[in-house]
Short mmCIF file of C-alpha atoms in Angstrom, two decimals:
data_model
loop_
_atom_site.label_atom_id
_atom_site.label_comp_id
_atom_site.label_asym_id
_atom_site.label_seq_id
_atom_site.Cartn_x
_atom_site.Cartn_y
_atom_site.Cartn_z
CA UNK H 27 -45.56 -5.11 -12.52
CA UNK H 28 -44.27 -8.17 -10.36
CA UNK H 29 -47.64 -9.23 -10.68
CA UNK H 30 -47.90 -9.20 -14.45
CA UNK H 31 -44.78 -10.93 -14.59
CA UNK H 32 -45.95 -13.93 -12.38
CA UNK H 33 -49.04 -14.29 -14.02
CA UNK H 34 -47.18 -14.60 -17.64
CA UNK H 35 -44.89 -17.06 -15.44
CA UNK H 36 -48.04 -19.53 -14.89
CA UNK H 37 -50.06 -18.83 -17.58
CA UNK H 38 -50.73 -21.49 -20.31
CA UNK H 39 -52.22 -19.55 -23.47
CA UNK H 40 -50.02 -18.13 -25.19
CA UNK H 41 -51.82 -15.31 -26.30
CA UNK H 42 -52.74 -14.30 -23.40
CA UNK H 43 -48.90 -13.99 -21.79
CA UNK H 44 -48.45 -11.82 -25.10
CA UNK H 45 -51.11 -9.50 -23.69
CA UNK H 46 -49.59 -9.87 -20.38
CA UNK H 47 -46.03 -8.73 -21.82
CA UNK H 48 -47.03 -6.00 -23.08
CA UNK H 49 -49.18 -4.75 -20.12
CA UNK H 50 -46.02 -5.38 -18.66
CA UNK H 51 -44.20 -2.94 -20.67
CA UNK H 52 -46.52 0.07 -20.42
CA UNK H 53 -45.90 -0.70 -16.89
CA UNK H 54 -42.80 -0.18 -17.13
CA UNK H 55 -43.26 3.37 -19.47
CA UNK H 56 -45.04 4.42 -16.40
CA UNK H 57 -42.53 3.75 -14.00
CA UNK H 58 -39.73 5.11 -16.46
CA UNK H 59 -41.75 8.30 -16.62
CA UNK H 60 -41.89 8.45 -12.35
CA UNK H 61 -38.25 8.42 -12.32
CA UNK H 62 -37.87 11.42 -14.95
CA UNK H 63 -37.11 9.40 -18.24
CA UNK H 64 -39.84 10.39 -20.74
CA UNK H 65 -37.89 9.50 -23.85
CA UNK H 66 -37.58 6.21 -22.73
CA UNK H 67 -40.79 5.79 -21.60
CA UNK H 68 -42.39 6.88 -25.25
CA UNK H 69 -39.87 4.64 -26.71
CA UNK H 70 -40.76 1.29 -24.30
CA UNK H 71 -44.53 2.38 -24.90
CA UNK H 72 -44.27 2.28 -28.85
CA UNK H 73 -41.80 -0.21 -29.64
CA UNK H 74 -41.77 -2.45 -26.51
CA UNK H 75 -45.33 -2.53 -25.86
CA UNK H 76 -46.56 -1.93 -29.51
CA UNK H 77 -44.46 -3.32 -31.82
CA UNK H 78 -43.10 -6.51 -29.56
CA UNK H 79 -46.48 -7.39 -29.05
CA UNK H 80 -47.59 -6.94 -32.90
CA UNK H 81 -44.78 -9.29 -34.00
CA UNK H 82 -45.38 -11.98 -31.29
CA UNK H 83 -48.75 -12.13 -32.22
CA UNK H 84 -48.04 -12.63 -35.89
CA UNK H 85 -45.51 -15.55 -34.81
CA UNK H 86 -47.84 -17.18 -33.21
CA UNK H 87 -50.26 -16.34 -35.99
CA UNK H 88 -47.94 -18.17 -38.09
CA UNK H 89 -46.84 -20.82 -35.91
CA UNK H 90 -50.72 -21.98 -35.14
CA UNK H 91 -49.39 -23.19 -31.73
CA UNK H 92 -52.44 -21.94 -29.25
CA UNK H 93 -51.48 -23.15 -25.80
CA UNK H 94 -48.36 -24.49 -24.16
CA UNK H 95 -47.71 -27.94 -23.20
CA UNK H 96 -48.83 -28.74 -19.67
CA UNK H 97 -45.40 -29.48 -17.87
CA UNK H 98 -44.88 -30.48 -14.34
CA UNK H 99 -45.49 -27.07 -12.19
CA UNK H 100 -42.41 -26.43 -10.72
CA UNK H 101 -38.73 -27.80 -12.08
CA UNK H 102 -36.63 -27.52 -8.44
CA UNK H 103 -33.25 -27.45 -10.06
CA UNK H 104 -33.50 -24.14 -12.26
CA UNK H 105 -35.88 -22.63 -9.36
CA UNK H 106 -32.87 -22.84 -6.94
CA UNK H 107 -30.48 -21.86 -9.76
CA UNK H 108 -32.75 -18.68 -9.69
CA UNK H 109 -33.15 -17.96 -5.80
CA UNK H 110 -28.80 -18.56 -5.45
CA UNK H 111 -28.56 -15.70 -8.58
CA UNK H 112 -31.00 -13.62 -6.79
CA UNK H 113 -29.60 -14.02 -3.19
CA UNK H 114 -26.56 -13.00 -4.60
CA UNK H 115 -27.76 -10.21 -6.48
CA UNK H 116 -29.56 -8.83 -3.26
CA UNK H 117 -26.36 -8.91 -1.24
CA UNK H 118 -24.44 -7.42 -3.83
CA UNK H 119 -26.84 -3.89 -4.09
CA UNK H 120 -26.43 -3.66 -0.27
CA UNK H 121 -23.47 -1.76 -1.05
CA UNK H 122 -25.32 0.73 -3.83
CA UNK H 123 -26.01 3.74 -3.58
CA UNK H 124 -29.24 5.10 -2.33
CA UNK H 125 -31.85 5.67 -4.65
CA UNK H 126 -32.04 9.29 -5.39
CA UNK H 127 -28.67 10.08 -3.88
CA UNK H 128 -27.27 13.05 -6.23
CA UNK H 129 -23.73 11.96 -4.78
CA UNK H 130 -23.84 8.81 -6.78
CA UNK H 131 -20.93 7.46 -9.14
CA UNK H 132 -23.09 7.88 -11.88
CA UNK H 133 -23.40 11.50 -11.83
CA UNK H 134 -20.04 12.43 -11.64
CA UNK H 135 -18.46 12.06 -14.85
CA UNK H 136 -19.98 12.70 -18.27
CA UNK H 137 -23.39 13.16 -16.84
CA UNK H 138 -22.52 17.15 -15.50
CA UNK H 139 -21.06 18.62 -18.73
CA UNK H 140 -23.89 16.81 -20.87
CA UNK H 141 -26.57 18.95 -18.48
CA UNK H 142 -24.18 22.39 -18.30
CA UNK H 143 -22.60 22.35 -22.12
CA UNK H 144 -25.20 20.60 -24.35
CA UNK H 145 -27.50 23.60 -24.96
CA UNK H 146 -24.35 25.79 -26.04
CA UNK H 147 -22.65 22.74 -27.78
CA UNK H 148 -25.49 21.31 -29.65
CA UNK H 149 -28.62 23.12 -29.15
CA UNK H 150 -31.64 21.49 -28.67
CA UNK H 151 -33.55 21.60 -24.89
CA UNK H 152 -34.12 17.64 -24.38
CA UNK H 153 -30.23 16.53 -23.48
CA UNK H 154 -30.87 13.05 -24.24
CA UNK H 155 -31.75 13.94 -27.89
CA UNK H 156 -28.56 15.88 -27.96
CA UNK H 157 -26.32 12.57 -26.42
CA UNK H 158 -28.17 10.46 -28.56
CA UNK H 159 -27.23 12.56 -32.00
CA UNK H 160 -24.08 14.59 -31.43
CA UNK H 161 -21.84 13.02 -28.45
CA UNK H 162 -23.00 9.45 -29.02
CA UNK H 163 -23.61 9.43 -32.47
CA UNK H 164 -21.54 6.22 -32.76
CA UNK H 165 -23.61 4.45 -31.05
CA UNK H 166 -27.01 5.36 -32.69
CA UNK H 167 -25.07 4.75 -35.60
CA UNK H 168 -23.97 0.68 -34.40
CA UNK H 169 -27.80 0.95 -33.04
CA UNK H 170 -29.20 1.31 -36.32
CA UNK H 171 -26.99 -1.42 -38.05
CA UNK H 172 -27.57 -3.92 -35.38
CA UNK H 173 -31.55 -2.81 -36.45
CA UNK H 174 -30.49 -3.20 -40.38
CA UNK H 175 -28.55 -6.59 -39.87
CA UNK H 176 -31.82 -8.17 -37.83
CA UNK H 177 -34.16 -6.99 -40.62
CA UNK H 178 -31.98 -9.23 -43.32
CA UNK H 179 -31.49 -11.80 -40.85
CA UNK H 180 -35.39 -12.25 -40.86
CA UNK H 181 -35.78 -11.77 -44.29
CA UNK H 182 -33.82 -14.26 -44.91
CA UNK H 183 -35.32 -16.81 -42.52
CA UNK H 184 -38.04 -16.21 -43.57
CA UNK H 185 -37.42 -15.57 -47.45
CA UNK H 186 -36.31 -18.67 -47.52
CA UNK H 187 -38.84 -20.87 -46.79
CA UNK H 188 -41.51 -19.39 -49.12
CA UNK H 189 -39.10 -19.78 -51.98
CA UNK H 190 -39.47 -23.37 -51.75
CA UNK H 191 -42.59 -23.61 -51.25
CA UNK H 192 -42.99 -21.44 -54.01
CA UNK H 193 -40.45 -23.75 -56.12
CA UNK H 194 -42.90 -27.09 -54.47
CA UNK H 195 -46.04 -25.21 -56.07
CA UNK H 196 -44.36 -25.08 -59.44
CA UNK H 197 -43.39 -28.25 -59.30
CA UNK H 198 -47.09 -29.63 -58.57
CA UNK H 199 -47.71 -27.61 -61.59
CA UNK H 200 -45.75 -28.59 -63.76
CA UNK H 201 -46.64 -32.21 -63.32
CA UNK G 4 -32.23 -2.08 7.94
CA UNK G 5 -35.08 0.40 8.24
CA UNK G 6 -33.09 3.25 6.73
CA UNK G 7 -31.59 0.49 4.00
CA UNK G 8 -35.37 -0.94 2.88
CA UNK G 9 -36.40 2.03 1.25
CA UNK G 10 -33.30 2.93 -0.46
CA UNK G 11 -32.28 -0.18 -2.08
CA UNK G 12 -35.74 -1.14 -3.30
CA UNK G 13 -36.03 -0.17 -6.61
CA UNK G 14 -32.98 -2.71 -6.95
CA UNK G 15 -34.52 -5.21 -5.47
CA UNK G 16 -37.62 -5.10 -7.62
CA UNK G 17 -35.64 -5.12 -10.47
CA UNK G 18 -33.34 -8.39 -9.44
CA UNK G 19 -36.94 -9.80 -8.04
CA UNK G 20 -38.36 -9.11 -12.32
CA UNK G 21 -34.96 -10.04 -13.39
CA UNK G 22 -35.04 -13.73 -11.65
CA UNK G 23 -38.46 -14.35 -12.95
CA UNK G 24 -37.34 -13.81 -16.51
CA UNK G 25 -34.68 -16.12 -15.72
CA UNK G 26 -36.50 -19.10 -14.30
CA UNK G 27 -38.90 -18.74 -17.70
CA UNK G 28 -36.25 -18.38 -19.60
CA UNK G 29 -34.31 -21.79 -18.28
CA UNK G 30 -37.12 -23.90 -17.31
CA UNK G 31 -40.45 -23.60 -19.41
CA UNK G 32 -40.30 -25.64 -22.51
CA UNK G 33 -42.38 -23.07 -25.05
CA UNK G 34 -40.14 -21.17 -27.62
CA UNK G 35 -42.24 -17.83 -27.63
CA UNK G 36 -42.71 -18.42 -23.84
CA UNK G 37 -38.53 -18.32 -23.49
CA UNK G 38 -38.30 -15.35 -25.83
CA UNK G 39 -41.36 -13.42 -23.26
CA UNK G 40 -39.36 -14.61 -20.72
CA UNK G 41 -36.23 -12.86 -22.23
CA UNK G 42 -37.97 -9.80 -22.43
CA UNK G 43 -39.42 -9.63 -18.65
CA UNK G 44 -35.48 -10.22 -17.99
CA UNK G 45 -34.55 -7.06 -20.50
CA UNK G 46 -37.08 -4.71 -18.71
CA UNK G 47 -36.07 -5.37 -15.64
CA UNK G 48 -32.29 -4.42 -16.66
CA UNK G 49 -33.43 -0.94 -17.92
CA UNK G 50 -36.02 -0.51 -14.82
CA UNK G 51 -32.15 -0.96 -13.12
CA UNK G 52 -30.88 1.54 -15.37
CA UNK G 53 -33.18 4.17 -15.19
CA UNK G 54 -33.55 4.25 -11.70
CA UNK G 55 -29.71 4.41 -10.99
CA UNK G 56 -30.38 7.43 -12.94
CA UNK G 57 -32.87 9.17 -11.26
CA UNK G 58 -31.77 12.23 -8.53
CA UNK G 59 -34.10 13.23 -5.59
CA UNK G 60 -35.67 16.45 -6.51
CA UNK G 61 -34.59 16.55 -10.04
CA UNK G 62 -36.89 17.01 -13.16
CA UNK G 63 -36.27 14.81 -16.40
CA UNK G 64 -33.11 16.22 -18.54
CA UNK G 65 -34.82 18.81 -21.06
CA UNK G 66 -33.19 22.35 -20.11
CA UNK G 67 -36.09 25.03 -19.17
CA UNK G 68 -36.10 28.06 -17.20
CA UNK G 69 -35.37 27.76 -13.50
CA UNK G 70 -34.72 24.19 -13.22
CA UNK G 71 -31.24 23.42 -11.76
CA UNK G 72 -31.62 19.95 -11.15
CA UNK G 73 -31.79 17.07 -13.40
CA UNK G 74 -32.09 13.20 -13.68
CA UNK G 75 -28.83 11.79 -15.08
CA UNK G 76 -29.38 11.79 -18.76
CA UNK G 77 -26.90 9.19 -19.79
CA UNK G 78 -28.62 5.95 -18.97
CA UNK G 79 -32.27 7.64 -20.55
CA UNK G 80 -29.66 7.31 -23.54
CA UNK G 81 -28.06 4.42 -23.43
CA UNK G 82 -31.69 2.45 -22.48
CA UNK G 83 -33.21 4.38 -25.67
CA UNK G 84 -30.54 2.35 -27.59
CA UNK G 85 -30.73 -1.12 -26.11
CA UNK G 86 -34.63 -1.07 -25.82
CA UNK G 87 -34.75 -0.84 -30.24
CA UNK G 88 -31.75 -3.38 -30.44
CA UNK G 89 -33.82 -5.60 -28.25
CA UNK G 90 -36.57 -5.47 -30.08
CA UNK G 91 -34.79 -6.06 -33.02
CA UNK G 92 -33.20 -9.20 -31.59
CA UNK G 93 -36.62 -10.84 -30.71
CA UNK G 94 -38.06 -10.28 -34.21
CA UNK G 95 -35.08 -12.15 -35.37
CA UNK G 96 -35.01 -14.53 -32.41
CA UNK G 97 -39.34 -15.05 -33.47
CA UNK G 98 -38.40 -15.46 -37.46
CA UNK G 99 -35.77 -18.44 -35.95
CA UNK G 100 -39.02 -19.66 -34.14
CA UNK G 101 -41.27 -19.23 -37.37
CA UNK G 102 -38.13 -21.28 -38.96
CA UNK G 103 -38.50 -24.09 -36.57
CA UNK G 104 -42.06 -24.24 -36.47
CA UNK G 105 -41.97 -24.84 -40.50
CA UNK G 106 -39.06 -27.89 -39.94
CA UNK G 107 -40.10 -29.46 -36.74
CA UNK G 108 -44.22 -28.60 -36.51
CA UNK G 109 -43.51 -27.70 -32.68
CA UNK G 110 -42.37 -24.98 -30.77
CA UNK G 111 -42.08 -26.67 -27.70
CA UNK G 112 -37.67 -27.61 -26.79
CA UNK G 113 -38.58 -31.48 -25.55
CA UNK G 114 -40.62 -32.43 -28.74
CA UNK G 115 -37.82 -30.91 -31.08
CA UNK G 116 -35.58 -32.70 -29.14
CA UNK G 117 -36.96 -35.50 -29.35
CA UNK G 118 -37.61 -35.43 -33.43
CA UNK G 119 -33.99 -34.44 -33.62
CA UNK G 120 -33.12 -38.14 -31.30
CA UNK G 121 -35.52 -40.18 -33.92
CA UNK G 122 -33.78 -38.71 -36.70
CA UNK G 123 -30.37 -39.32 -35.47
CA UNK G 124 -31.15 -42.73 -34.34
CA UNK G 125 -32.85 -43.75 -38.22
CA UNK G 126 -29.39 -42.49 -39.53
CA UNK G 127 -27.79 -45.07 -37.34
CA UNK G 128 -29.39 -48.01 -38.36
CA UNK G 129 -29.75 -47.27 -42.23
#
């Protein structure tokens, strides 16, 4: 996955880091489905692999911009920017939990009465489908209006433009 | 730090992703490369997530007969949410780049940059 990433990192055609980013994602499906999250894996495979990928294409598509511009390889000031953010972020999980650890902050709150409750409470088996609808139903419901306000937004950035050009081709026409 | 190594790695994989993202996002020029960039830097947030999740010996959260152990379910959740409103902020971040394309006939930052200097500078003198 690392590897994928680095690649896309040095990569000139642009096409070709698409591809890349969405090997990348199935990659990470897999990995999500290792560490016992199958929703989210289906969900990164079909929208983040699939549909990303689908919709960078058809920018580019419309865009007609094939390759990148050749820049010099490596910029030193955002490069140690990075290596400072990630040092930092290194030392800062030193003091995390183990991975696995069942004694984790995490699982102490909600988490418990989601996994002993939900089946009484709401009903279905999968307890993510039962967060997702019943006790977080406020967010699914902010989820899907941050999805509804980003459809208009692109409709009308892109609505736009073929108006005029639509208003241009009348105008040709009419003289 | 033998017993720490294999603990903490799945953080440090995801900071490792994470900075990658980051160095595309602030230094390559390309507008689709910054938003692919963006992305690496989302996954490797919910590879984070889901791994802060995950309990040793559990099975993924769907109730069955004889399992007592499960993964967290919360962050599956809350990753389910954020992976469709990310995807729904790059299509609207790509229509921007569509946008720019159409204006500028670039998607590359220093060119538009650039056009935008010229344009400011012709105001000037007129």
């Amino acid at each position: 996955m690392a590897v994928t990433a680095v690649f896309m990192l040095w990569l000139r055609d642009l096409v070709a880091v698409i591809m890349l980013s969405g090997i990348y994602s199935l990659f990470a499906a897999m990995i999500y489905v290792v560490m016992d999250a199958v929703d989210v894996a289906f969900t990164e495979a079909a929208v983040g692999a699939g549909v990303a990928t689908v919709l960078m294409l058809g920018t580019l598509a419309l865009t007609r911009q094939g390759t990148e511009k050749v820049h010099k390889t490596i910029s030193w000031g955002p490069l140690s920017l990075v290596l400072v953010t990630g040092a930092v972020l290194i030392y800062g999980t030193l003091d995390m939990p183990r991975y696995g650890d069942p004694n984790a902050p995490v699982h102490s709150h909600v988490a418990p009465r989601y996994i002993e409750r939900s089946a009484s409470e709401v009903g279905p088996p999968n307890i993510v489908t039962s967060v997702l609808a019943s006790y977080r139903g406020y967010d699914t419901l902010g989820e899907t209006a941050v999805v509804f306000t980003a459809a208009i937004g692109v409709l009308v950035i892109l609505g736009r433009r073929n108006r005029r050009q639509r208003k241009k081709a009348k105008r040709e026409d009419a003289t | 730090m033998s017993d720490v190594f294999p603990g903490l790695l799945n953080y440090w994989i995801a900071i490792v992703l994470m900075m990658v993202g980051f160095y595309i996002v602030i230094a390559q020029g390309n507008l689709i490369k910054k938003i692919v960039g963006l992305n690496i830097f989302q996954v490797a947030v919910f590879v984070f997530y889901i791994s802060m999740g995950k309990v040793k010996g559990g099975t993924a959260p769907i109730l069955g007969e004889g399992i007592d152990v499960y993964s967290n379910p919360l962050p599956h959740f809350l990753i389910l949410t954020a992976i469709v409103v990310g995807v729904a902020t790059t299509s609207l971040a790509l229509a921007l780049i569509v946008r720019i394309n159409t204006s500028f006939g670039t998607i590359e930052e220093d060119e538009i940059l650039e056009l935008e200097h010229a344009d400011d500078a012709k105001e000037e003198t007129s």
